[in-house]
PDB file of C-alpha atoms in Angstrom:
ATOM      1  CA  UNK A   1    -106.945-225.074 -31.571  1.00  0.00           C
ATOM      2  CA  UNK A   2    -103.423-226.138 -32.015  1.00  0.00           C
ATOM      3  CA  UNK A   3    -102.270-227.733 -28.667  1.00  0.00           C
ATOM      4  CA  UNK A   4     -98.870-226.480 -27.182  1.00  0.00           C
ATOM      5  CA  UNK A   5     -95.865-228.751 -26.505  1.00  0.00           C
ATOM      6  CA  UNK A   6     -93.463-228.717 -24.208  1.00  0.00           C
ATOM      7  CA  UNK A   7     -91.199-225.476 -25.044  1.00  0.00           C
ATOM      8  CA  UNK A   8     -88.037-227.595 -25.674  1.00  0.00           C
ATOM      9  CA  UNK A   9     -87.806-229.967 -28.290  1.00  0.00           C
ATOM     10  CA  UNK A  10     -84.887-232.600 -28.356  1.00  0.00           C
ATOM     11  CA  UNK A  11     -82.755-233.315 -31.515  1.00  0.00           C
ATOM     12  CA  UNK A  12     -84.279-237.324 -32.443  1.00  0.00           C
ATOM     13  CA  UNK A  13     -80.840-238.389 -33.408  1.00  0.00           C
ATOM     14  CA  UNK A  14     -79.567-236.386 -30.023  1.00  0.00           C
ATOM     15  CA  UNK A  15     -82.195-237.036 -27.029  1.00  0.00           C
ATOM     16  CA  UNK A  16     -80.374-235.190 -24.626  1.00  0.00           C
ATOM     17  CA  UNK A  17     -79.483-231.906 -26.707  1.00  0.00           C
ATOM     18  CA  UNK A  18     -82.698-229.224 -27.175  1.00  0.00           C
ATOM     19  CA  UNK A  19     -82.429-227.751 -30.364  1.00  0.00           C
ATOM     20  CA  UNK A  20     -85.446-226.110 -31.127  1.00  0.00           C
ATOM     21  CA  UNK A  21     -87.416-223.555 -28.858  1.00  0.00           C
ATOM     22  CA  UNK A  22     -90.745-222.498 -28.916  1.00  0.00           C
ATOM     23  CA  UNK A  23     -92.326-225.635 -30.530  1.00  0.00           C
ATOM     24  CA  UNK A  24     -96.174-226.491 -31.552  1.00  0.00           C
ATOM     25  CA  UNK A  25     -97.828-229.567 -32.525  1.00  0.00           C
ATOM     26  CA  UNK A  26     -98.233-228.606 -36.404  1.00  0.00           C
ATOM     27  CA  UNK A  27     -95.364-229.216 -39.141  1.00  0.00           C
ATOM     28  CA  UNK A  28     -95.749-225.714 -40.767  1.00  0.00           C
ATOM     29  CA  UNK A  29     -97.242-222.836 -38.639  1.00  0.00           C
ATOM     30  CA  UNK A  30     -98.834-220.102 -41.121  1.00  0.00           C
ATOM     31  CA  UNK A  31     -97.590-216.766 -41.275  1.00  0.00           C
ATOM     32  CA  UNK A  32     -99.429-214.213 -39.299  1.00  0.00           C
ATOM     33  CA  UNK A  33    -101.886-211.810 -40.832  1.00  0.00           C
ATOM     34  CA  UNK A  34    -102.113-208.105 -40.085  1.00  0.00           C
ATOM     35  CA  UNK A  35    -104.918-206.008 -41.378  1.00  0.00           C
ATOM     36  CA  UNK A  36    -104.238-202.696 -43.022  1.00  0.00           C
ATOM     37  CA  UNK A  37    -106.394-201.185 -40.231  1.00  0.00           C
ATOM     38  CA  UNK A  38    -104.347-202.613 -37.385  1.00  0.00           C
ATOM     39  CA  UNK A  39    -100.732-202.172 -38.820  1.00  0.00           C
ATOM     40  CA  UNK A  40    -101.191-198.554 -39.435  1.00  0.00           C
ATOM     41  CA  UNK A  41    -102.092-198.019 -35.823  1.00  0.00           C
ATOM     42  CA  UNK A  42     -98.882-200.275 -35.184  1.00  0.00           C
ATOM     43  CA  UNK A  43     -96.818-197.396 -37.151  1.00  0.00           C
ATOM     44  CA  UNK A  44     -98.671-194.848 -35.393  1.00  0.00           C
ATOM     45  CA  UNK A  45     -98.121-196.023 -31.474  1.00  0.00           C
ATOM     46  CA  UNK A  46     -97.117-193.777 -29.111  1.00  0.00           C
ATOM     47  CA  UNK A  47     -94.742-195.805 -26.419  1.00  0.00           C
ATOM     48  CA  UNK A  48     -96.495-195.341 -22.948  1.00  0.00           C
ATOM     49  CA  UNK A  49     -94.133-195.172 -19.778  1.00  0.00           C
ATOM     50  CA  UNK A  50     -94.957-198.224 -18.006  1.00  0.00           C
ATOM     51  CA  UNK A  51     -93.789-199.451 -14.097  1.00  0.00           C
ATOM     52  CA  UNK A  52     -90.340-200.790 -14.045  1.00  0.00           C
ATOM     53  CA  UNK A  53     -88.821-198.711 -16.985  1.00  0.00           C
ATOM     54  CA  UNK A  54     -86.625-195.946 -16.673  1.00  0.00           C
ATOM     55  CA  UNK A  55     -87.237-192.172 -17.851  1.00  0.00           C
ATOM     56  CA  UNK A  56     -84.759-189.236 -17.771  1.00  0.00           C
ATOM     57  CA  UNK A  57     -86.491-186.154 -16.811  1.00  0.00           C
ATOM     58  CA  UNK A  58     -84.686-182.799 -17.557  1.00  0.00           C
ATOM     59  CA  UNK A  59     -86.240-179.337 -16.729  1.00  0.00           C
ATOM     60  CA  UNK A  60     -84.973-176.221 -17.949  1.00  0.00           C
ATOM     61  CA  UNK A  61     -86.116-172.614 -16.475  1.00  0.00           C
ATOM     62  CA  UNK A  62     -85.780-169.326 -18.456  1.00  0.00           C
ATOM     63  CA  UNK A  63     -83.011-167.365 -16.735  1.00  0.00           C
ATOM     64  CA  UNK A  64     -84.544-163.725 -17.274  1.00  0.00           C
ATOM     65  CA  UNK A  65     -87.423-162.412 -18.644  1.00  0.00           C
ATOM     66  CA  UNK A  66     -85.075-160.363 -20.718  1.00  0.00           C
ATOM     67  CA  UNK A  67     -83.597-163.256 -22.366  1.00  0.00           C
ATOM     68  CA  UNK A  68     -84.540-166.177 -23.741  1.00  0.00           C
ATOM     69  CA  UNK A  69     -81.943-168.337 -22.412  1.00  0.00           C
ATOM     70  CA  UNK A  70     -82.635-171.683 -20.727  1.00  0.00           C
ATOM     71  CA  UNK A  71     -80.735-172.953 -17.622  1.00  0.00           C
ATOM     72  CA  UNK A  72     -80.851-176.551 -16.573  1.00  0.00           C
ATOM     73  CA  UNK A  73     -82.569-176.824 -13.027  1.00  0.00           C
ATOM     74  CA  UNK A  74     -82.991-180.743 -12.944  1.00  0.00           C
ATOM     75  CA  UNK A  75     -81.459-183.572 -14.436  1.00  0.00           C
ATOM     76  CA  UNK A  76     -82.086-187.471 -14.072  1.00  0.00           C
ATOM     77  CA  UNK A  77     -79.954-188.085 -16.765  1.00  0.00           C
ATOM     78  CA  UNK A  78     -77.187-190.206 -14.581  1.00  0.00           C
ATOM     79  CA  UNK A  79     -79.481-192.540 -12.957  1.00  0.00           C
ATOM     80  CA  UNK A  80     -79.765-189.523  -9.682  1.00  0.00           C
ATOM     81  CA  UNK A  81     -80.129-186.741  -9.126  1.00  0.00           C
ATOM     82  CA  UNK A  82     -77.764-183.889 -10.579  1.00  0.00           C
ATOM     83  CA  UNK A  83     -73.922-184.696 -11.452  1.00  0.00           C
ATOM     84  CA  UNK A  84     -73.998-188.751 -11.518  1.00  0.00           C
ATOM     85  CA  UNK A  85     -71.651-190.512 -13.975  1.00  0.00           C
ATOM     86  CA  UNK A  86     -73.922-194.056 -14.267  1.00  0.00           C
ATOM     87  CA  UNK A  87     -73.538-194.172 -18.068  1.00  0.00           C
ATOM     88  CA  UNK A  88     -75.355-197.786 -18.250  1.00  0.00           C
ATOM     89  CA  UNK A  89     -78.282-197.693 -19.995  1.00  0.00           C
ATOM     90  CA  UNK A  90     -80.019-200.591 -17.442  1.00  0.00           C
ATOM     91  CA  UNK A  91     -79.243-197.486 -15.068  1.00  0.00           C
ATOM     92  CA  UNK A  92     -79.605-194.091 -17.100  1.00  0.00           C
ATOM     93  CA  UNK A  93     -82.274-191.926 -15.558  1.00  0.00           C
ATOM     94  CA  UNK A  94     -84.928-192.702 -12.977  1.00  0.00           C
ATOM     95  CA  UNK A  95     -86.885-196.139 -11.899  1.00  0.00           C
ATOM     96  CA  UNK A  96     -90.514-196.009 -12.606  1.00  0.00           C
ATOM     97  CA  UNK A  97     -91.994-197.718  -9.548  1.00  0.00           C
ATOM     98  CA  UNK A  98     -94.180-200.449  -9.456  1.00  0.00           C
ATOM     99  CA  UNK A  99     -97.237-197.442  -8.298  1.00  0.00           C
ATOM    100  CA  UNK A 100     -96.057-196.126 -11.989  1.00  0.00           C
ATOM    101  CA  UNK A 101     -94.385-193.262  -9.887  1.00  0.00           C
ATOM    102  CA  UNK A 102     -90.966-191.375  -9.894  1.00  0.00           C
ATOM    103  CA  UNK A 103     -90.164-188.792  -7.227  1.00  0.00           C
ATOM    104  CA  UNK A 104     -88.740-185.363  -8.242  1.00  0.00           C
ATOM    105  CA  UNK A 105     -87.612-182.366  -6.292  1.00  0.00           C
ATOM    106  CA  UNK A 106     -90.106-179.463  -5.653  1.00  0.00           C
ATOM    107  CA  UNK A 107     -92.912-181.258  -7.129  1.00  0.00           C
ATOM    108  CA  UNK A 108     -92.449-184.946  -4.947  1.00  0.00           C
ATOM    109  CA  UNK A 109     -94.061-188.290  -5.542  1.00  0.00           C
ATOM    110  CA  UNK A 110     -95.723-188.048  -9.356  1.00  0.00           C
ATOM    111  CA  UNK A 111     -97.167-191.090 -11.112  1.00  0.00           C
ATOM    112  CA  UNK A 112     -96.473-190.713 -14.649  1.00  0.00           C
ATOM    113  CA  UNK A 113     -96.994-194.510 -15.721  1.00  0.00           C
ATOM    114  CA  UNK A 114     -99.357-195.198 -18.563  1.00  0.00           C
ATOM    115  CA  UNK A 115     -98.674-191.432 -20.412  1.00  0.00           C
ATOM    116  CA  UNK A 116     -96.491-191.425 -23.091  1.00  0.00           C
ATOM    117  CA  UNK A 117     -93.259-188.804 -23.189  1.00  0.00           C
ATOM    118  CA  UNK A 118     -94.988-186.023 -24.882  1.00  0.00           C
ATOM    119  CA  UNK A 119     -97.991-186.451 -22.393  1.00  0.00           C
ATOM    120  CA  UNK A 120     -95.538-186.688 -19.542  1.00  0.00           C
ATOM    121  CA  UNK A 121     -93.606-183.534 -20.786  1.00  0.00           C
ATOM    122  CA  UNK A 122     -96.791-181.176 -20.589  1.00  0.00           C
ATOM    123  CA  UNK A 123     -97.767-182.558 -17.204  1.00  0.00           C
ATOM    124  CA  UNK A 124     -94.662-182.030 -14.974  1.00  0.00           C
ATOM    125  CA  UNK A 125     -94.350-178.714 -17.014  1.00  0.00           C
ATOM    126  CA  UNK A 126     -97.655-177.726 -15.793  1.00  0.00           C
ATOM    127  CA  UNK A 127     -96.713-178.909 -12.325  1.00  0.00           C
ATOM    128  CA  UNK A 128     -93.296-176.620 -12.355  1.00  0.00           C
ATOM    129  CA  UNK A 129     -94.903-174.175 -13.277  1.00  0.00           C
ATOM    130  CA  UNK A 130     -95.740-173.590  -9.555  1.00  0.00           C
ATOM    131  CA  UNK A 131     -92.205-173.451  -8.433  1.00  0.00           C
ATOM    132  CA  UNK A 132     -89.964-172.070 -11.587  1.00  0.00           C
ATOM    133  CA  UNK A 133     -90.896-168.963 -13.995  1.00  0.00           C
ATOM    134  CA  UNK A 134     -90.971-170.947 -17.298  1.00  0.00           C
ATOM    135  CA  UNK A 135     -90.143-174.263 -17.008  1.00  0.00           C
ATOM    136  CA  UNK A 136     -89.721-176.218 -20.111  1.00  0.00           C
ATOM    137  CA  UNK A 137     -89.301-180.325 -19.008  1.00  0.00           C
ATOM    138  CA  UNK A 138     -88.086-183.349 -21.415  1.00  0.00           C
ATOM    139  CA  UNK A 139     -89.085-186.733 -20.573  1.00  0.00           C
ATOM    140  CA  UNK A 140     -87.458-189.381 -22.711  1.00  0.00           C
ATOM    141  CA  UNK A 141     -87.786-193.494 -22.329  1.00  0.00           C
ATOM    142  CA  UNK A 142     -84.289-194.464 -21.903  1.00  0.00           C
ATOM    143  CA  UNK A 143     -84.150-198.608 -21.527  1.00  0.00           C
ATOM    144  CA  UNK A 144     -86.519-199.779 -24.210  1.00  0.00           C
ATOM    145  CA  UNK A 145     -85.398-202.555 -26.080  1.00  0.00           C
ATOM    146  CA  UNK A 146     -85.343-206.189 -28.127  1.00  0.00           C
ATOM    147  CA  UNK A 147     -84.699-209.280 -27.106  1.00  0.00           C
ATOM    148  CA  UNK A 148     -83.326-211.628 -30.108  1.00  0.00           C
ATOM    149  CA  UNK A 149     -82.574-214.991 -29.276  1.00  0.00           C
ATOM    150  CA  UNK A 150     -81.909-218.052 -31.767  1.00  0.00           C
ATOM    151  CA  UNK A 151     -80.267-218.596 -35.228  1.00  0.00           C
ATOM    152  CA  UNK A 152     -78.248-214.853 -34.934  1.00  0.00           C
ATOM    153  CA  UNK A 153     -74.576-214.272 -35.039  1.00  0.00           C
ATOM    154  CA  UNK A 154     -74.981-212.284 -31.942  1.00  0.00           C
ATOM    155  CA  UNK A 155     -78.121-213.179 -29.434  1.00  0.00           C
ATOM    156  CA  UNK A 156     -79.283-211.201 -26.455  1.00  0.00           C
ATOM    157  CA  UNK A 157     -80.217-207.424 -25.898  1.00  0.00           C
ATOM    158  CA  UNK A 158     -80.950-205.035 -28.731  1.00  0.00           C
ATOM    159  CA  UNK A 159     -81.831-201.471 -27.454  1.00  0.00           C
ATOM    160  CA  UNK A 160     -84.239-198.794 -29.001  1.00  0.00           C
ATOM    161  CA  UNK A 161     -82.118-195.929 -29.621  1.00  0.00           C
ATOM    162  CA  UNK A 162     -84.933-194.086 -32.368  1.00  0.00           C
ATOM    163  CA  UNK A 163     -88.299-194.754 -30.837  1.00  0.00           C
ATOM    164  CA  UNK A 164     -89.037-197.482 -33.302  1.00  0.00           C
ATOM    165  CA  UNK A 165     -87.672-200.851 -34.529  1.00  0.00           C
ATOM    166  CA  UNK A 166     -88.007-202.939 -37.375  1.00  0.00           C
ATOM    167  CA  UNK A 167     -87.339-206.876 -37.371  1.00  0.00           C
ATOM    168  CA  UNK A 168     -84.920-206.133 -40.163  1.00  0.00           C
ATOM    169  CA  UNK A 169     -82.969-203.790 -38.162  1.00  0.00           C
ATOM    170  CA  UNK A 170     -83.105-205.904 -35.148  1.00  0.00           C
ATOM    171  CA  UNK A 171     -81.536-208.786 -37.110  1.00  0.00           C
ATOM    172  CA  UNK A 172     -79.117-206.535 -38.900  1.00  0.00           C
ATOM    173  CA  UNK A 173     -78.070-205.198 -35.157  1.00  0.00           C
ATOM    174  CA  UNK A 174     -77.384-208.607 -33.858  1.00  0.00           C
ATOM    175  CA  UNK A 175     -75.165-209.332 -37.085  1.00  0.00           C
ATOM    176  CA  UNK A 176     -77.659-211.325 -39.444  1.00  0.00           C
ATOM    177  CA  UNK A 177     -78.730-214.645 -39.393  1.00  0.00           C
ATOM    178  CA  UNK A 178     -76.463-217.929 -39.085  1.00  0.00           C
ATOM    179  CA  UNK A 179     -76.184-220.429 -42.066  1.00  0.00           C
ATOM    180  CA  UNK A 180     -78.877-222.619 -39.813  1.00  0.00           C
ATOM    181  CA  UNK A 181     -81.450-219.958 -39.613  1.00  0.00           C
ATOM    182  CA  UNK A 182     -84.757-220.874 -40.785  1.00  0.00           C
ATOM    183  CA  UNK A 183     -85.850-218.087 -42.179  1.00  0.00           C
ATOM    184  CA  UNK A 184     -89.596-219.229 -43.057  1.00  0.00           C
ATOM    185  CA  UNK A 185     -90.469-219.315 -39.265  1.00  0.00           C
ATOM    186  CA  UNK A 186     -89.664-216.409 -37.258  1.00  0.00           C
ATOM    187  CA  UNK A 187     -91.302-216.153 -34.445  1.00  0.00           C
ATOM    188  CA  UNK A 188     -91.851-212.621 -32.489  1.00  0.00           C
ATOM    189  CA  UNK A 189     -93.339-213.052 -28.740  1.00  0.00           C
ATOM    190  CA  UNK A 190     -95.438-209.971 -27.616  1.00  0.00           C
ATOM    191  CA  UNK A 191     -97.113-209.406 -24.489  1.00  0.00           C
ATOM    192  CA  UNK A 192     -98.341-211.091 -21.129  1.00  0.00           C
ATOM    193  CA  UNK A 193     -95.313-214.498 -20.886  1.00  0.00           C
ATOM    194  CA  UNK A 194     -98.030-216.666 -19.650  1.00  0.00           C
ATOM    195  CA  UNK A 195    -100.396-215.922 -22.559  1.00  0.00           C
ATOM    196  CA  UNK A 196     -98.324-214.424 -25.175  1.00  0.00           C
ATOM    197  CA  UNK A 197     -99.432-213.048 -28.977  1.00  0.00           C
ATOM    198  CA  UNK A 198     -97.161-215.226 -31.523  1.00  0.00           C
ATOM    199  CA  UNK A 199     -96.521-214.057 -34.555  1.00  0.00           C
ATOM    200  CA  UNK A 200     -94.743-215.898 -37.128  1.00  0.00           C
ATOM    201  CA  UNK A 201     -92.817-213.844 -40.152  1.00  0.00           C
ATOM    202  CA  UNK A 202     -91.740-215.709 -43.184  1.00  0.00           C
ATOM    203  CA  UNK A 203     -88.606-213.485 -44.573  1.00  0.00           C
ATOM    204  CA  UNK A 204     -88.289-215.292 -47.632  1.00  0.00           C
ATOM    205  CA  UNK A 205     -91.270-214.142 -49.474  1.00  0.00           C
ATOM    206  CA  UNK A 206     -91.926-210.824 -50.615  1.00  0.00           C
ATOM    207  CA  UNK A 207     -96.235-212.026 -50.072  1.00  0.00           C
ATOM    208  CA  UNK A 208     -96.352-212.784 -46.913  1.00  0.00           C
ATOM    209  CA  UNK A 209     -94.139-210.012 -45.959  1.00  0.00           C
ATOM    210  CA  UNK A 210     -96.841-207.959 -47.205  1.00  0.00           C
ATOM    211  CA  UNK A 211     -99.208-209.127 -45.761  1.00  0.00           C
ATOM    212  CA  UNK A 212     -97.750-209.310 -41.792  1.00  0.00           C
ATOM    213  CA  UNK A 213     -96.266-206.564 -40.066  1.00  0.00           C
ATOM    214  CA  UNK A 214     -92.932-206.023 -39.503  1.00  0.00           C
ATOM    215  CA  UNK A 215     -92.749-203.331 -36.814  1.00  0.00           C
ATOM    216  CA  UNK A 216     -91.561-204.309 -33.255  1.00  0.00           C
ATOM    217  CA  UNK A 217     -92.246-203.124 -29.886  1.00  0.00           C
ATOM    218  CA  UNK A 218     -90.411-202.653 -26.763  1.00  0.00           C
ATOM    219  CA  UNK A 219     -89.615-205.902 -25.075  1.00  0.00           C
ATOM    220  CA  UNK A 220     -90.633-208.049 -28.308  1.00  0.00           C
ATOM    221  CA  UNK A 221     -88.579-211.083 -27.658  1.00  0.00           C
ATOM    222  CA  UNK A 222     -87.417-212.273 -31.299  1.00  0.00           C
ATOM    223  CA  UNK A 223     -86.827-216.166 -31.922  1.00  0.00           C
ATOM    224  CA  UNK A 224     -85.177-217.320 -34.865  1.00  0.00           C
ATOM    225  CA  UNK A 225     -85.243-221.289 -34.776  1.00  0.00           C
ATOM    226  CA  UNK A 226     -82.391-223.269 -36.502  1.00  0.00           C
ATOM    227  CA  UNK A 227     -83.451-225.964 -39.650  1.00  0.00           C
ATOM    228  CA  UNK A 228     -83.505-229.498 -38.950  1.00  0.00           C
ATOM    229  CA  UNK A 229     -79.959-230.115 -40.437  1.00  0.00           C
ATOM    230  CA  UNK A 230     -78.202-228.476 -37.597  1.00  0.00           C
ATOM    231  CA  UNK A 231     -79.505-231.325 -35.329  1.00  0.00           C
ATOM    232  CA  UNK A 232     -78.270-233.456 -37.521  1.00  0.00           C
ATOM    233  CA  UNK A 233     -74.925-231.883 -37.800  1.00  0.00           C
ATOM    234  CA  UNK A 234     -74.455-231.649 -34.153  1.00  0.00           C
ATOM    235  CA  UNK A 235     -75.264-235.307 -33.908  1.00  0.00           C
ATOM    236  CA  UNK A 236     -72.838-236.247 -36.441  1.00  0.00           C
ATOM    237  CA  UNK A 237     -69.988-233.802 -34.836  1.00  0.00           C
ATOM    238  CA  UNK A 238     -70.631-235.759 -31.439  1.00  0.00           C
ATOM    239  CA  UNK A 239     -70.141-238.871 -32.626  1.00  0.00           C
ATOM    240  CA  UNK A 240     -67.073-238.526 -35.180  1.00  0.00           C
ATOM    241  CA  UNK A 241     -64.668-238.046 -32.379  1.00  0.00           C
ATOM    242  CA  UNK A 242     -64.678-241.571 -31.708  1.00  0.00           C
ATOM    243  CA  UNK A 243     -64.379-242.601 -34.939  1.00  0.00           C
ATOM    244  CA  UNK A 244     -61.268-240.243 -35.257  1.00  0.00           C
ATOM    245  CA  UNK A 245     -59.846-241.640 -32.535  1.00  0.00           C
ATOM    246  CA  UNK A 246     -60.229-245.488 -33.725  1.00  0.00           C
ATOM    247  CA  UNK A 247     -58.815-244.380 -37.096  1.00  0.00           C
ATOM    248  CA  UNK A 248     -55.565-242.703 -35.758  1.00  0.00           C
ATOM    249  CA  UNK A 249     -55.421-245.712 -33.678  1.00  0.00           C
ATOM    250  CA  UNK A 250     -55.583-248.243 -36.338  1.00  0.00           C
ATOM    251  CA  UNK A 251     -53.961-246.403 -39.349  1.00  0.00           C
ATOM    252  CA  UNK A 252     -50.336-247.672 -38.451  1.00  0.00           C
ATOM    253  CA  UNK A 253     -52.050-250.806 -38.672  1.00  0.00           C
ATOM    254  CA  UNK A 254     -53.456-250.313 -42.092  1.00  0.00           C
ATOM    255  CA  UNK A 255     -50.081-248.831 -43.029  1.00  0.00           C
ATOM    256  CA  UNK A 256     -47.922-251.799 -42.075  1.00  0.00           C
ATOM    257  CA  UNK A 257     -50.837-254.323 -43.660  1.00  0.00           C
ATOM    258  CA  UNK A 258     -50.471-252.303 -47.051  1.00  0.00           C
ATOM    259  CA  UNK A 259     -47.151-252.470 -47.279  1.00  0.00           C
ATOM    260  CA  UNK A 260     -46.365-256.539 -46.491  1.00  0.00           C
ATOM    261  CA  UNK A 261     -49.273-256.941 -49.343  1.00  0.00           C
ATOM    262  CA  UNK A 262     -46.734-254.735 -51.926  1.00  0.00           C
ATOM    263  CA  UNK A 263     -43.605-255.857 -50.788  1.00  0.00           C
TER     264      UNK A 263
END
């Protein structure tokens, strides 16, 4: 077993600068392996609501039995109840409590945690069903997303807008990589902090993209680490100031020397 260092890593030609995150004892880390088995049930996943997300719940009711017409009875949609304007999407619909409930008119308290949005649909339909002539209820995840941190022209929160992300498109969505990127070791963090699944994706090999998966899930947190050089080039960008400086100082110096020699 490959024994963990501390997370940051300081440049060796900069002590006091961290450049690379996320570090382990080996040189090269392999790139991960996913079965055929387990990737296609990656493809296949079904989101599940879980405590601390947020869901908007709409519910519609059939207005007559002569038509077919829906009318909206209740809408989350705003972060409250009917007619908010919260457009944010850290505050768009409801706050799944930490029991994995949400409470809704007419039908009160109702845990919905661990059911995914179709499964969630056909239950509070079932429970409206007491109170409203044909209900018909939507329940969609609205906060899911990616966190990509690292060698990216543009770090920090990438959100699920289509149920499903790739690493491509999460990359693409923070701008692409930087000239630093190492693109051989990407590193995708899944799972429990303290005991996290680590995956490592080499993007510059058509093999071993084959033979990994690709597919991301909500609150993945995405790592690309920058290639030794940068440390180096930050190192070297520190210290030339001085350098500059000394030059500029002694260049009318050098000047005035030159041109008693040719004189």
């Amino acid at each position: 077993m490959v024994e963990e260092r501390q997370e940051v890593v300081a440049d060796p030609m900069n002590p006091g600068q961290p450049i690379v995150l996320l570090h382990k004892e080996e040189l090269k880390e392999t790139v991960t392996v996913i079965p055929d088995e387990q990737y296609e049930d990656e493809i296949k996943l079904d989101n599940k609501i879980l405590p601390g997300e947020r869901v908007t719940i709409m519910v519609y009711n059939q207005s007559s039995t002569e038509t077919q017409q829906l009318t909206s009875m209740i809408t989350t949609r705003g972060g409250s109840v009917n007619n908010s304007t919260i457009t944010s999407s850290d505050n768009l619909g409801i706050l799944v409590a930490k029991d994995g409930s949400v409470r809704l008119p007419l039908v009160g308290k109702v845990k919905i945690s661990g059911m995914t949005e179709d499964d969630a649909s056909q239950y509070l339909n079932t429970l409206y069903q007491q109170y409203l002539r044909e209900p018909y209820v939507t329940v969609q995840l609205t906060n899911q997303r990616i966190f990509v941190l690292g060698e990216v022209e543009k770090q920090g929160v990438v959100q699920i807008t289509n149920g499903t992300m790739s690493l491509i498109e999460a990359i693409a969505r923070s701008n692409g990589l930087t000239d630093y990127a190492q693109r051989t070791n990407i590193k995708i963090l899944r799972g429990d902090l303290r005991h996290p699944e680590v995956r490592v994706v080499d993007l510059t090999k058509m093999d071993s993209i084959r033979l990994t998966s690709l597919v991301l899930q909500p609150n993945d947190i995405v790592y690309i680490q920058p290639r030794p050089m940068k440390g180096y080039n930050m190192a070297f960008d520190e210290l030339s100031p001085p350098f500059k400086l000394l030059a500029s100082i002694l260049q009318p110096f050098v000047n005035i020397t030159y041109l008693k020699e040719n004189l």
